[in-house]
JSON list of C-alpha atoms in Angstrom, two decimals:
[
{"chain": "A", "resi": 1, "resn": "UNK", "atom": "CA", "xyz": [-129.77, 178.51, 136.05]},
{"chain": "A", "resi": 2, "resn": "UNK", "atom": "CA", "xyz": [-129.30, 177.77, 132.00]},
{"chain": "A", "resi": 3, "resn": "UNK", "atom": "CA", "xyz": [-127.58, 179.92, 130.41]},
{"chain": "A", "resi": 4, "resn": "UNK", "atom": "CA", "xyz": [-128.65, 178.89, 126.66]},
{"chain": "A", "resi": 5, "resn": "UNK", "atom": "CA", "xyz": [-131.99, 177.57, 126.35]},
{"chain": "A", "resi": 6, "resn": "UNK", "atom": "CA", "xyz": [-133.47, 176.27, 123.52]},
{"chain": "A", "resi": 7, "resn": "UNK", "atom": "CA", "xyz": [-137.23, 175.57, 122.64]},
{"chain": "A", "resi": 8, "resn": "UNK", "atom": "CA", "xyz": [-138.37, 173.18, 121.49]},
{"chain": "A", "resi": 9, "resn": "UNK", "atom": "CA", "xyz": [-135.77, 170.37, 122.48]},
{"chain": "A", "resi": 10, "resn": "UNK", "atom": "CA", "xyz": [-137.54, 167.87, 119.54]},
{"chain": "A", "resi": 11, "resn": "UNK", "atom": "CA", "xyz": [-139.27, 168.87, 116.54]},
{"chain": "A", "resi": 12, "resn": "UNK", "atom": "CA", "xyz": [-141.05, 166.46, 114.06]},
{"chain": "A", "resi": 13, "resn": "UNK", "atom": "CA", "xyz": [-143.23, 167.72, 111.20]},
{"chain": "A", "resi": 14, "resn": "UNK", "atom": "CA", "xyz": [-143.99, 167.67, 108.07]},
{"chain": "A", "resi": 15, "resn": "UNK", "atom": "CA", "xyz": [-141.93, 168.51, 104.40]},
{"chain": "A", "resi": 16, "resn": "UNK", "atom": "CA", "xyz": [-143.22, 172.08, 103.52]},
{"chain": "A", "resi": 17, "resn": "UNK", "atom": "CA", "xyz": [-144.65, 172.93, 106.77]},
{"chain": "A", "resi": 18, "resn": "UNK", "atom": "CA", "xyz": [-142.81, 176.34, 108.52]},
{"chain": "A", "resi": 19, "resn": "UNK", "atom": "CA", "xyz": [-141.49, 176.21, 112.11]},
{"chain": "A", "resi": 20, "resn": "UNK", "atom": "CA", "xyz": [-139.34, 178.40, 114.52]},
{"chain": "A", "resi": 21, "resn": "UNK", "atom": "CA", "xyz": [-136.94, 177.55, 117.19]},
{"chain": "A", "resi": 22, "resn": "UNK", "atom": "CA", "xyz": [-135.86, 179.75, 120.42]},
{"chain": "A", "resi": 23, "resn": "UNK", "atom": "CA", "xyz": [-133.35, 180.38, 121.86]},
{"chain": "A", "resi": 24, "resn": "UNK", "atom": "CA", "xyz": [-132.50, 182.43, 125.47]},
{"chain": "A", "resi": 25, "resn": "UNK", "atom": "CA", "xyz": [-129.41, 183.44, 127.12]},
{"chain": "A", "resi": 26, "resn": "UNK", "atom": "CA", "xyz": [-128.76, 185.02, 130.47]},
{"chain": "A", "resi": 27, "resn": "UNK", "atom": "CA", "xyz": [-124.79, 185.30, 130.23]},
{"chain": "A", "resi": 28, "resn": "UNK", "atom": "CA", "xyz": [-125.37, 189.18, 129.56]},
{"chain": "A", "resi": 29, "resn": "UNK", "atom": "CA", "xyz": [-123.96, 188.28, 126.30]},
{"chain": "A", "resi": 30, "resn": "UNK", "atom": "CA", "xyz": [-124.11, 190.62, 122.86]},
{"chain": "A", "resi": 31, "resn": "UNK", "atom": "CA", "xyz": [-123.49, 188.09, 120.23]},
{"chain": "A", "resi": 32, "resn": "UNK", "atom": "CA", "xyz": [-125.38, 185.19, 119.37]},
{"chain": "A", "resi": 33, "resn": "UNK", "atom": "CA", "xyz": [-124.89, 181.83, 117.10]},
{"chain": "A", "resi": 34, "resn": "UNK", "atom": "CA", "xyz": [-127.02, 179.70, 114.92]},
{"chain": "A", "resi": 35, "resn": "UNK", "atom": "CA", "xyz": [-125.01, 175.80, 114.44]},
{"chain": "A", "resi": 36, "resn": "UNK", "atom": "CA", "xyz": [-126.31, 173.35, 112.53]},
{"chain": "A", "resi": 37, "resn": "UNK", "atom": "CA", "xyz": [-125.09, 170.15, 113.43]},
{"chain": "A", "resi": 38, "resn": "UNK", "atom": "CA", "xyz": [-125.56, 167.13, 110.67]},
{"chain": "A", "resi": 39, "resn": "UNK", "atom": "CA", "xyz": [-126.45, 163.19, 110.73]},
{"chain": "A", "resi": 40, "resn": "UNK", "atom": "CA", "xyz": [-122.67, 162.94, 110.80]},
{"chain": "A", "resi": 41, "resn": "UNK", "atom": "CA", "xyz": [-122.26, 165.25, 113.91]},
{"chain": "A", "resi": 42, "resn": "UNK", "atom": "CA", "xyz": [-120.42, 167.94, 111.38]},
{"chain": "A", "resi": 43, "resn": "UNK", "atom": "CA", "xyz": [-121.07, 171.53, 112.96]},
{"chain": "A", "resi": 44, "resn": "UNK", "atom": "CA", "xyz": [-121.25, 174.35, 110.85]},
{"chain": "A", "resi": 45, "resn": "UNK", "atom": "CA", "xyz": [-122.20, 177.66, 111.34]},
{"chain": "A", "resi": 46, "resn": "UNK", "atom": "CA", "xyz": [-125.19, 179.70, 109.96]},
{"chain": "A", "resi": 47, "resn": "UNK", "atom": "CA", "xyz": [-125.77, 183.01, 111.69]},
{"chain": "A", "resi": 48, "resn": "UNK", "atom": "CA", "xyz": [-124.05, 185.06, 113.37]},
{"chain": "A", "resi": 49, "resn": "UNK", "atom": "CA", "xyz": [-125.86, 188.49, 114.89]},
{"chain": "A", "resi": 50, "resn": "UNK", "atom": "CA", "xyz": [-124.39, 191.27, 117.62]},
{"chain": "A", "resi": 51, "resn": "UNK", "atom": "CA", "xyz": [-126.75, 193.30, 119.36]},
{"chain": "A", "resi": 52, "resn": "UNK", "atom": "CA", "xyz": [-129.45, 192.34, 117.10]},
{"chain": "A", "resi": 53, "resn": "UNK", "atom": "CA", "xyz": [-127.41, 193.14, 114.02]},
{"chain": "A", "resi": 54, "resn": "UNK", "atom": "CA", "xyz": [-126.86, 189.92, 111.54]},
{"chain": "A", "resi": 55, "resn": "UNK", "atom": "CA", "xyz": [-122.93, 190.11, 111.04]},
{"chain": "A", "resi": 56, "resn": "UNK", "atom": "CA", "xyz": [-122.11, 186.16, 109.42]},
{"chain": "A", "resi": 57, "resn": "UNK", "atom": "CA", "xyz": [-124.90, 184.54, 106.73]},
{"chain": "A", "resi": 58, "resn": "UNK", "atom": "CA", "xyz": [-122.87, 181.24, 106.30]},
{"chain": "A", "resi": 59, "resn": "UNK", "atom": "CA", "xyz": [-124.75, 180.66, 102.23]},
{"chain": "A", "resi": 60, "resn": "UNK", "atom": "CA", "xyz": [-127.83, 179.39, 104.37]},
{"chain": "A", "resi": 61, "resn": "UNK", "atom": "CA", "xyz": [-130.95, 179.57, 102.18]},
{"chain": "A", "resi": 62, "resn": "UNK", "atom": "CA", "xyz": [-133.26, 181.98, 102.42]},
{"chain": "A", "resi": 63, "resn": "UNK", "atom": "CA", "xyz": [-136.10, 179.37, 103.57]},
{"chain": "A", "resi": 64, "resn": "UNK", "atom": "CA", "xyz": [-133.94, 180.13, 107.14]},
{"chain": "A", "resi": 65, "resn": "UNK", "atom": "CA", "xyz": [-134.57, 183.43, 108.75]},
{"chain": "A", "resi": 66, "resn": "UNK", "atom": "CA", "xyz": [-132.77, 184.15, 112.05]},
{"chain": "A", "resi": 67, "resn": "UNK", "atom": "CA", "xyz": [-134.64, 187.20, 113.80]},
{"chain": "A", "resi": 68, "resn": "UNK", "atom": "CA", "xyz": [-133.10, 189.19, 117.03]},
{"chain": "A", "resi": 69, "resn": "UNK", "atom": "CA", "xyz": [-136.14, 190.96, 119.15]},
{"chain": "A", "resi": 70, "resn": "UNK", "atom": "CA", "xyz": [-133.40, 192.40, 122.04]},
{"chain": "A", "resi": 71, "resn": "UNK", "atom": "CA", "xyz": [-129.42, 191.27, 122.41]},
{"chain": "A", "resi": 72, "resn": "UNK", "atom": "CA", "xyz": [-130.56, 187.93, 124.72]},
{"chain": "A", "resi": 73, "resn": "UNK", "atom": "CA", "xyz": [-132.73, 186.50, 122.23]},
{"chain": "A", "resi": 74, "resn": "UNK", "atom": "CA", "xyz": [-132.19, 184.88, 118.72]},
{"chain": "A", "resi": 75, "resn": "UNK", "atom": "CA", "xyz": [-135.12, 183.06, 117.32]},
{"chain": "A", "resi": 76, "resn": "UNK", "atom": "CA", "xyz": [-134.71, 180.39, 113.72]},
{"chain": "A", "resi": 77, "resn": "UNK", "atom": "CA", "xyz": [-137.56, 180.42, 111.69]},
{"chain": "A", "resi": 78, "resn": "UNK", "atom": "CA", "xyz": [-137.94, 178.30, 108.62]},
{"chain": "A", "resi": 79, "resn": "UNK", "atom": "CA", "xyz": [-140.33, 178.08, 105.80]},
{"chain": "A", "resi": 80, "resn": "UNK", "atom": "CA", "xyz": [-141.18, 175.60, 103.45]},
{"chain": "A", "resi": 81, "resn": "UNK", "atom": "CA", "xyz": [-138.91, 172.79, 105.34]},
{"chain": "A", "resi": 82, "resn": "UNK", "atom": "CA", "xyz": [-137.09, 170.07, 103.70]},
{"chain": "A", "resi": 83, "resn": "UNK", "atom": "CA", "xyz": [-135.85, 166.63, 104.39]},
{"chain": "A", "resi": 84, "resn": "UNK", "atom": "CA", "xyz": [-132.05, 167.83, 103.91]},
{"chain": "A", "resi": 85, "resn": "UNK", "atom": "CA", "xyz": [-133.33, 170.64, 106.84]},
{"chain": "A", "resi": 86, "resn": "UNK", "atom": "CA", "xyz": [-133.07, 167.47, 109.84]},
{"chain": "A", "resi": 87, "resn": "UNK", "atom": "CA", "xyz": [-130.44, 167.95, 112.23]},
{"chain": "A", "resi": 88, "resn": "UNK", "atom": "CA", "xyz": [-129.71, 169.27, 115.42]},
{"chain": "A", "resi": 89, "resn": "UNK", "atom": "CA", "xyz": [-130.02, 173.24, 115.34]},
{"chain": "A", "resi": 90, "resn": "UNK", "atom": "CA", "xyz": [-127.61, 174.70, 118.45]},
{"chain": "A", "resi": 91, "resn": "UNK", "atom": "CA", "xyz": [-127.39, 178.30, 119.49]},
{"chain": "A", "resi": 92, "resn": "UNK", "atom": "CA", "xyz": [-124.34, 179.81, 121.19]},
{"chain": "A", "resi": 93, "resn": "UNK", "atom": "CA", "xyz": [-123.54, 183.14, 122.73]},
{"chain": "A", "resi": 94, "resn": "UNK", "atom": "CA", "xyz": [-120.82, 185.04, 123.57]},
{"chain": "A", "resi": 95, "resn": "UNK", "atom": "CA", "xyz": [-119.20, 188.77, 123.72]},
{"chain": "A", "resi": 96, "resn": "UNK", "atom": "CA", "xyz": [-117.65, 190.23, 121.03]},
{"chain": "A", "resi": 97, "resn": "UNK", "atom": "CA", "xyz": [-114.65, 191.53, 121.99]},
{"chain": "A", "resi": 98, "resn": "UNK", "atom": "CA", "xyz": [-111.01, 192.20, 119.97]},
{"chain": "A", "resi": 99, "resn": "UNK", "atom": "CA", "xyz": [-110.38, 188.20, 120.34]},
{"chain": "A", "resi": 100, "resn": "UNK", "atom": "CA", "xyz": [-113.04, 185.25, 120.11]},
{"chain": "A", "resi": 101, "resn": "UNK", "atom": "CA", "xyz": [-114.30, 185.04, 123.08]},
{"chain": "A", "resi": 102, "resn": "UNK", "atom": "CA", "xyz": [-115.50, 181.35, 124.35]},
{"chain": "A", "resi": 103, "resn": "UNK", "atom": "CA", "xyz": [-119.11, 180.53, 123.50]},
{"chain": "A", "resi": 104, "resn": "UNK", "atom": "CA", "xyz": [-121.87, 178.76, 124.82]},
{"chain": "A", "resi": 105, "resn": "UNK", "atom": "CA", "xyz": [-123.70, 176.59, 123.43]},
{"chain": "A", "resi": 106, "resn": "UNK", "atom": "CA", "xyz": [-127.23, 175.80, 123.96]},
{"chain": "A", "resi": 107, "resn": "UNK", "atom": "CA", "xyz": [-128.88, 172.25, 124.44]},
{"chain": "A", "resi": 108, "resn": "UNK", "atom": "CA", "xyz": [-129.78, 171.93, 120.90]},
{"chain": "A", "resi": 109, "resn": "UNK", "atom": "CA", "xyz": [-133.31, 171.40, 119.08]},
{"chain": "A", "resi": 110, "resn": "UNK", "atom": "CA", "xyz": [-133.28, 167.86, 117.06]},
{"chain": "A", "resi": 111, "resn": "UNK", "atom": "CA", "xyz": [-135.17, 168.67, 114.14]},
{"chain": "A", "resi": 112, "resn": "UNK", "atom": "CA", "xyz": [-136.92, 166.19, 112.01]},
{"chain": "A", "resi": 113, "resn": "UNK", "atom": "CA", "xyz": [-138.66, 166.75, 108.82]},
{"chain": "A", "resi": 114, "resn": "UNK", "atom": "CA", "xyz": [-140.97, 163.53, 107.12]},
{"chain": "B", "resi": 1, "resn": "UNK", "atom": "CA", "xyz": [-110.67, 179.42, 103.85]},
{"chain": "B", "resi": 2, "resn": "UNK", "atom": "CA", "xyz": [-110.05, 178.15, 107.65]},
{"chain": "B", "resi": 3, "resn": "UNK", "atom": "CA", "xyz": [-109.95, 174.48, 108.10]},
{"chain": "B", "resi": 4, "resn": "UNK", "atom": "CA", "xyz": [-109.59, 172.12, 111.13]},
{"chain": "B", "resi": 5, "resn": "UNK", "atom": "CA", "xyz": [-108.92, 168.93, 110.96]},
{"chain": "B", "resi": 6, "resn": "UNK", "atom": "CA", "xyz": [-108.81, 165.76, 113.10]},
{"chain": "B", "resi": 7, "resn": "UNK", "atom": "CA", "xyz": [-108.43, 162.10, 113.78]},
{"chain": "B", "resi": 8, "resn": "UNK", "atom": "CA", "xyz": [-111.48, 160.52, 112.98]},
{"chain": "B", "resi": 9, "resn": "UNK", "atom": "CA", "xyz": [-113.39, 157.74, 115.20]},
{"chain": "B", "resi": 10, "resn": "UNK", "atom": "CA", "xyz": [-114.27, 155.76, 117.16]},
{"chain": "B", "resi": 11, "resn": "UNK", "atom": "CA", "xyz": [-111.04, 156.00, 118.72]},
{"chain": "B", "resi": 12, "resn": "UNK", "atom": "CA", "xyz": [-111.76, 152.75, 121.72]},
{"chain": "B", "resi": 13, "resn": "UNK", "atom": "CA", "xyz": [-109.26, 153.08, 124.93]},
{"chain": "B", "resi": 14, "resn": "UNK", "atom": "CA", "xyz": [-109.23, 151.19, 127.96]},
{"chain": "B", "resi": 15, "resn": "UNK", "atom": "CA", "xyz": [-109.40, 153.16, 131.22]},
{"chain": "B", "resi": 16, "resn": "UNK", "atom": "CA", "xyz": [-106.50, 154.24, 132.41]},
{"chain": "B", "resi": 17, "resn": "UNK", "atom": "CA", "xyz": [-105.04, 154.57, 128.89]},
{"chain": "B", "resi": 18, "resn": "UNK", "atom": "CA", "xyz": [-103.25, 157.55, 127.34]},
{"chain": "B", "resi": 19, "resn": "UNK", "atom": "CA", "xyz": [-105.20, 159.46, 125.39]},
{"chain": "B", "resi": 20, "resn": "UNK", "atom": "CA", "xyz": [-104.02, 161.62, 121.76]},
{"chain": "B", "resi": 21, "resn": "UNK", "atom": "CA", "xyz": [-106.53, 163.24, 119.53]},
{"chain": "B", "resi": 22, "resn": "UNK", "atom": "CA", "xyz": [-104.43, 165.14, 116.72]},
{"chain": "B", "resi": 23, "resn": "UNK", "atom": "CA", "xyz": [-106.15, 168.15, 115.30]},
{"chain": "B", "resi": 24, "resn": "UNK", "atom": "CA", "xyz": [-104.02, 170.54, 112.64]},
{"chain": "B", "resi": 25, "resn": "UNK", "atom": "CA", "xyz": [-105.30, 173.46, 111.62]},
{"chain": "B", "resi": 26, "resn": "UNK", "atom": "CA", "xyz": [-105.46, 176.02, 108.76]},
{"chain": "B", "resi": 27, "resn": "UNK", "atom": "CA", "xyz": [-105.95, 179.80, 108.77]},
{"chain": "B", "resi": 28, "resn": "UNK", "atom": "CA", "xyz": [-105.09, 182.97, 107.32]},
{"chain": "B", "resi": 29, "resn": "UNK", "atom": "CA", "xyz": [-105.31, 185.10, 110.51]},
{"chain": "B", "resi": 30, "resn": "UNK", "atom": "CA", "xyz": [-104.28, 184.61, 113.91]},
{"chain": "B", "resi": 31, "resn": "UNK", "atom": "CA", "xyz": [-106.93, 182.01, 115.60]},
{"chain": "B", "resi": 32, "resn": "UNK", "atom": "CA", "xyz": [-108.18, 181.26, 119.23]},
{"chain": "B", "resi": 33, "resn": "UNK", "atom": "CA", "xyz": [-108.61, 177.52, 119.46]},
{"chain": "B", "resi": 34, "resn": "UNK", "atom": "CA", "xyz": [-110.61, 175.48, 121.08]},
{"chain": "B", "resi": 35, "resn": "UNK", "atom": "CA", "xyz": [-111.41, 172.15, 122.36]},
{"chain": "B", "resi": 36, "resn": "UNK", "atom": "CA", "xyz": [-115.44, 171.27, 122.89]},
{"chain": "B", "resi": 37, "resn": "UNK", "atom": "CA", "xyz": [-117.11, 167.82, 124.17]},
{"chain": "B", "resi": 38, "resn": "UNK", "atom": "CA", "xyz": [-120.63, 166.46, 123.19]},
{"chain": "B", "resi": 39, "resn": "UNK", "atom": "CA", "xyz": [-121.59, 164.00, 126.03]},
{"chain": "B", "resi": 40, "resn": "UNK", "atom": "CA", "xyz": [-124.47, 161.55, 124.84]},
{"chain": "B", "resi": 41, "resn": "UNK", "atom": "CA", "xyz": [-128.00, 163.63, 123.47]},
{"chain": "B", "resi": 42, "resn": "UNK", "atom": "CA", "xyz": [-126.34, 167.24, 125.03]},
{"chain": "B", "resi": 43, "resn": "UNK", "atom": "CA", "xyz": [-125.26, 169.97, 123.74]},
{"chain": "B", "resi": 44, "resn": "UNK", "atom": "CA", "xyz": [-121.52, 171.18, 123.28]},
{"chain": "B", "resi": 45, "resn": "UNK", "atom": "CA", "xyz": [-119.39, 172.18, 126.35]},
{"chain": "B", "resi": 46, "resn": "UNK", "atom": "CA", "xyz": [-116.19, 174.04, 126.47]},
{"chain": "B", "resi": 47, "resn": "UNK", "atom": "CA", "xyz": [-113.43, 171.87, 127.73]},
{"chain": "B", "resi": 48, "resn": "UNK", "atom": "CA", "xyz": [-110.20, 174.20, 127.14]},
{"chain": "B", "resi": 49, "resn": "UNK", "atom": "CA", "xyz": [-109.10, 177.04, 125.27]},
{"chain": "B", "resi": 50, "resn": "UNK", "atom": "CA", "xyz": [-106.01, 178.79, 124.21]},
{"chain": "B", "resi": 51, "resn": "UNK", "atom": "CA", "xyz": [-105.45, 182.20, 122.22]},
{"chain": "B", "resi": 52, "resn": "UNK", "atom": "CA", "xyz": [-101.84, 182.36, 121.23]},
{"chain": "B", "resi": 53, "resn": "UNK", "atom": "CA", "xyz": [-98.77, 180.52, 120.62]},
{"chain": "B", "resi": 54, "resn": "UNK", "atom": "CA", "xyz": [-97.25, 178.32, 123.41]},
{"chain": "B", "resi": 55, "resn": "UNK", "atom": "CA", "xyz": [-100.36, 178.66, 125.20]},
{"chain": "B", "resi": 56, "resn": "UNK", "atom": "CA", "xyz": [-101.49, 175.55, 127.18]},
{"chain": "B", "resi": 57, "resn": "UNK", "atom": "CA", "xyz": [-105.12, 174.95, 127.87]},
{"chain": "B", "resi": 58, "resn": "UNK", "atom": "CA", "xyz": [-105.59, 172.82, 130.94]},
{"chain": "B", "resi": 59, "resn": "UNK", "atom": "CA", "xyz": [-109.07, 171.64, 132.04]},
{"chain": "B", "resi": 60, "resn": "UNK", "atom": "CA", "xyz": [-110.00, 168.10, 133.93]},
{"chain": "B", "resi": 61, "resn": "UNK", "atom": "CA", "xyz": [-107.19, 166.60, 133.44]},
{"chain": "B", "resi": 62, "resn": "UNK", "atom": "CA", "xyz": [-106.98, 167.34, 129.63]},
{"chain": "B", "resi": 63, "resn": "UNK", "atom": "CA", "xyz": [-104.19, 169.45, 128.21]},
{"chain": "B", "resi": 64, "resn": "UNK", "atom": "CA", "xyz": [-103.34, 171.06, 124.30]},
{"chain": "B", "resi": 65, "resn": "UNK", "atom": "CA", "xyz": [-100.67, 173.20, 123.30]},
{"chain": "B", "resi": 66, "resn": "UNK", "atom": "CA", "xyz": [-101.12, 175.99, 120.98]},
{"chain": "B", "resi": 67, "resn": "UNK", "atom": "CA", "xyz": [-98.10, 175.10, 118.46]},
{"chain": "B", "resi": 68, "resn": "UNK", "atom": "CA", "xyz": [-97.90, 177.96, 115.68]},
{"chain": "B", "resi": 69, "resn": "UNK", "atom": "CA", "xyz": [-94.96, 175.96, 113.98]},
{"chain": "B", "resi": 70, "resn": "UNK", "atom": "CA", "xyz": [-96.59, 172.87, 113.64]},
{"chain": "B", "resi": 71, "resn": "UNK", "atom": "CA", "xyz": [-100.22, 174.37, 113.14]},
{"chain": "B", "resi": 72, "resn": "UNK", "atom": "CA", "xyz": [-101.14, 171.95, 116.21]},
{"chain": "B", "resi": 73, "resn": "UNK", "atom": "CA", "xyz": [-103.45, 171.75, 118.98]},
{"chain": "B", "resi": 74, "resn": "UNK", "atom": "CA", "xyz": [-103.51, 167.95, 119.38]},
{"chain": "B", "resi": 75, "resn": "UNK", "atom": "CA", "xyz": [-105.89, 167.06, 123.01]},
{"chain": "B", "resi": 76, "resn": "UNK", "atom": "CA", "xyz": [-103.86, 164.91, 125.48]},
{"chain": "B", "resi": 77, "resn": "UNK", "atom": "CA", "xyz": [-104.90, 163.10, 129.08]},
{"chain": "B", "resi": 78, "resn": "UNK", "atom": "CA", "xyz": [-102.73, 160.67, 131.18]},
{"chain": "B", "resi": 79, "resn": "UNK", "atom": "CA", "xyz": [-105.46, 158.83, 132.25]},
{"chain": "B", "resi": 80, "resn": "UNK", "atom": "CA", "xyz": [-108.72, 158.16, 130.59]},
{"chain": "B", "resi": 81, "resn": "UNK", "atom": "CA", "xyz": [-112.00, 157.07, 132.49]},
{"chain": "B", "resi": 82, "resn": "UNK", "atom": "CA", "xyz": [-115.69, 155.79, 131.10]},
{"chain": "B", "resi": 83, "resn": "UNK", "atom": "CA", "xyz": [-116.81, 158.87, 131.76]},
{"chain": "B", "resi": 84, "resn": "UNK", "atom": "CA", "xyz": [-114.51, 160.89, 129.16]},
{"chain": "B", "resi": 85, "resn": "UNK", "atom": "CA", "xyz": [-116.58, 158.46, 126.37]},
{"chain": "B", "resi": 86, "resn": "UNK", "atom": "CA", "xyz": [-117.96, 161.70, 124.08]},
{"chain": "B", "resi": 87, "resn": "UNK", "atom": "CA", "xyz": [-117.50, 163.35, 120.61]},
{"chain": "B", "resi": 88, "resn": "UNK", "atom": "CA", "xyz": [-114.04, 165.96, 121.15]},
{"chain": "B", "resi": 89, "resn": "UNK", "atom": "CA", "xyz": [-114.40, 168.77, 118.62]},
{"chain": "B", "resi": 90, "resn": "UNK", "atom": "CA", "xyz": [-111.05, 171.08, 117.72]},
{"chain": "B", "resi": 91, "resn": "UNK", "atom": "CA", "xyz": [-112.58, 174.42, 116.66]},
{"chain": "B", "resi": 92, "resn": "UNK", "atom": "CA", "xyz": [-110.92, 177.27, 115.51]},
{"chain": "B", "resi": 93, "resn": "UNK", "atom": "CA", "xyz": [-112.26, 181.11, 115.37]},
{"chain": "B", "resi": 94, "resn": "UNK", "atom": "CA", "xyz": [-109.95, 183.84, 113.43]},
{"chain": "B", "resi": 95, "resn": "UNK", "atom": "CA", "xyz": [-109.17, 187.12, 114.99]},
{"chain": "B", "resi": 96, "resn": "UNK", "atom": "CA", "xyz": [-109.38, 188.82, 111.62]},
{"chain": "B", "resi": 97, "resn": "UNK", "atom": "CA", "xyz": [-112.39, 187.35, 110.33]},
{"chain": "B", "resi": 98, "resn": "UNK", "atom": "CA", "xyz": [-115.28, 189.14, 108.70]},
{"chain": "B", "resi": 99, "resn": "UNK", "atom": "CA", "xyz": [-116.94, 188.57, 111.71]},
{"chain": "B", "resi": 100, "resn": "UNK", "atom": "CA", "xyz": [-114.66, 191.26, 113.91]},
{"chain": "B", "resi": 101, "resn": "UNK", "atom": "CA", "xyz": [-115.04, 189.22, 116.78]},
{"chain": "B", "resi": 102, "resn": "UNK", "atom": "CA", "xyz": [-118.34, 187.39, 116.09]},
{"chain": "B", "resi": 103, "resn": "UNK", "atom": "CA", "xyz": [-117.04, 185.04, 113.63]},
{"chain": "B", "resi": 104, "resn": "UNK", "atom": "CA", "xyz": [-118.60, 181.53, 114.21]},
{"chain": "B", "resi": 105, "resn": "UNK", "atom": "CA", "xyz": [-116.61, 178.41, 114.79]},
{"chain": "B", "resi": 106, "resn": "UNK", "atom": "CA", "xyz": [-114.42, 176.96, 112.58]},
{"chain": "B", "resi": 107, "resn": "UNK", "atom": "CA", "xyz": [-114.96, 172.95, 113.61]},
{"chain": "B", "resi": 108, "resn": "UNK", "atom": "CA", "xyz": [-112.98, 169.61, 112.90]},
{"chain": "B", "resi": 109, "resn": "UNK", "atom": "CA", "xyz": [-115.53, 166.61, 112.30]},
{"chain": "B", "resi": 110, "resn": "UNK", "atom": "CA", "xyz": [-115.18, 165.22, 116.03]},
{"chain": "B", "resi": 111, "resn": "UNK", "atom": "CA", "xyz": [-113.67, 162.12, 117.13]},
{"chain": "B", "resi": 112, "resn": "UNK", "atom": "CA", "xyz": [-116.07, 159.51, 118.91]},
{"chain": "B", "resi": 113, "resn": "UNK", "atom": "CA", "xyz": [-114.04, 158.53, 122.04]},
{"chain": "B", "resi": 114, "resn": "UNK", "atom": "CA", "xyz": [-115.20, 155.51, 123.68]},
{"chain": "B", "resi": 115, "resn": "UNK", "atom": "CA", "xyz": [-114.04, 154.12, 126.99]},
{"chain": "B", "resi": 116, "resn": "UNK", "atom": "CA", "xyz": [-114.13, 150.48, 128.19]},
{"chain": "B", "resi": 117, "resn": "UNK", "atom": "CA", "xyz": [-113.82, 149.49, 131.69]}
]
């Protein structure tokens, strides 16, 4: 069974066009990630949400809005894309506890914008 | 703000080798730290972990020590094979971030490890 799924795995599209990416998890987990990962494989984080709540915008523009339907989902949706918006997109989970807690990362969705 | 930093790649070994990847660290709190590994096209997977000082995470034959006095957490194995050849990520998360416990990642760059037979 996967525990963080991602869909799509590969996205190609066009500048200006608006897409969204899924992501699942099944770890009975109440936090949830947003990565982006660049050309150079440098991982940063985005998002950060706990039981649907946002708790960490990393100064991600506002073309990027995560949205949390229940605690195992946290969908990516962005508007207006950009060239400088191709990478690899990852989502993670974990609980949120008094420590970090280990997350889990999902497969990743290679994003690229022509 | 947190930092992590590490030994930049490719770092080539031949099998069998001895294997070092230094990662430092800086943060104002009290961090968990971490060691991930990208294999080829997949996503990241946890390879060991510790959460306080003089802790040693242990997993597949890789080992780190949590060193507080040195700000360390360098990755270590006695043996390499081809299969270890990945991108090794030191991460850091803070205890007392904003975040209260869902703080993201604090990440080094990742050092390209390649193994030859």
């Amino acid at each position: 069974d996967t525990a963080v799924s991602q869909t799509p795995k590969y996205l190609v599209t066009q500048m200006g066009n608006d897409k969204s990416i899924k992501c699942e998890q099944n770890l009975g987990h109440d936090t949830m990630y947003w990565y982006k990962q660049d050309s150079k494989k440098f991982l940063k984080i985005m998002f950060s949400y706990n039981n649907k709540e946002l708790i960490i915008n990393e100064t991600v523009p506002n073309r990027f809005s995560p949205k949390s339907p229940d605690k195992a989902h946290l969908n990516l949706h962005i508007n207006s894309l950009e060239l400088g918006d191709s990478a690899v997109y990852f989502c993670a989970s974990s609980r949120r506890t008094s420590i970090q807690e280990t997350q889990y990362f999902g497969p990743g969705t290679r994003l690229l914008v022509l | 703000g947190d930092s992590v930093t590490q030994m930049e790649g490719p770092v080539t070994l031949s099998e069998e080798a001895f294997l070092t990847i230094n990662c430092t660290y800086t943060a104002t709190g009290y961090p968990s730290l971490f060691w991930y590994v990208q294999y080829p096209g997949e996503g990241l997977q946890l390879l060991l972990k510790a959460t306080k000082a003089d802790d040693k995470g242990s997993n597949k034959g890789f080992e780190a020590t949590y060193r507080k006095e040195t700000t360390s957490f360098h990755l270590e194995k006695g043996s390499v094979q081809v299969s270890d050849s990945a991108v090794y990520f030191c991460a850091l998360s803070d205890h007392r971030g904003s975040g209260g416990g869902a703080d993201g990642l604090t990440f080094g760059k990742g050092t390209h490890l390649i193994i030859q037979p």
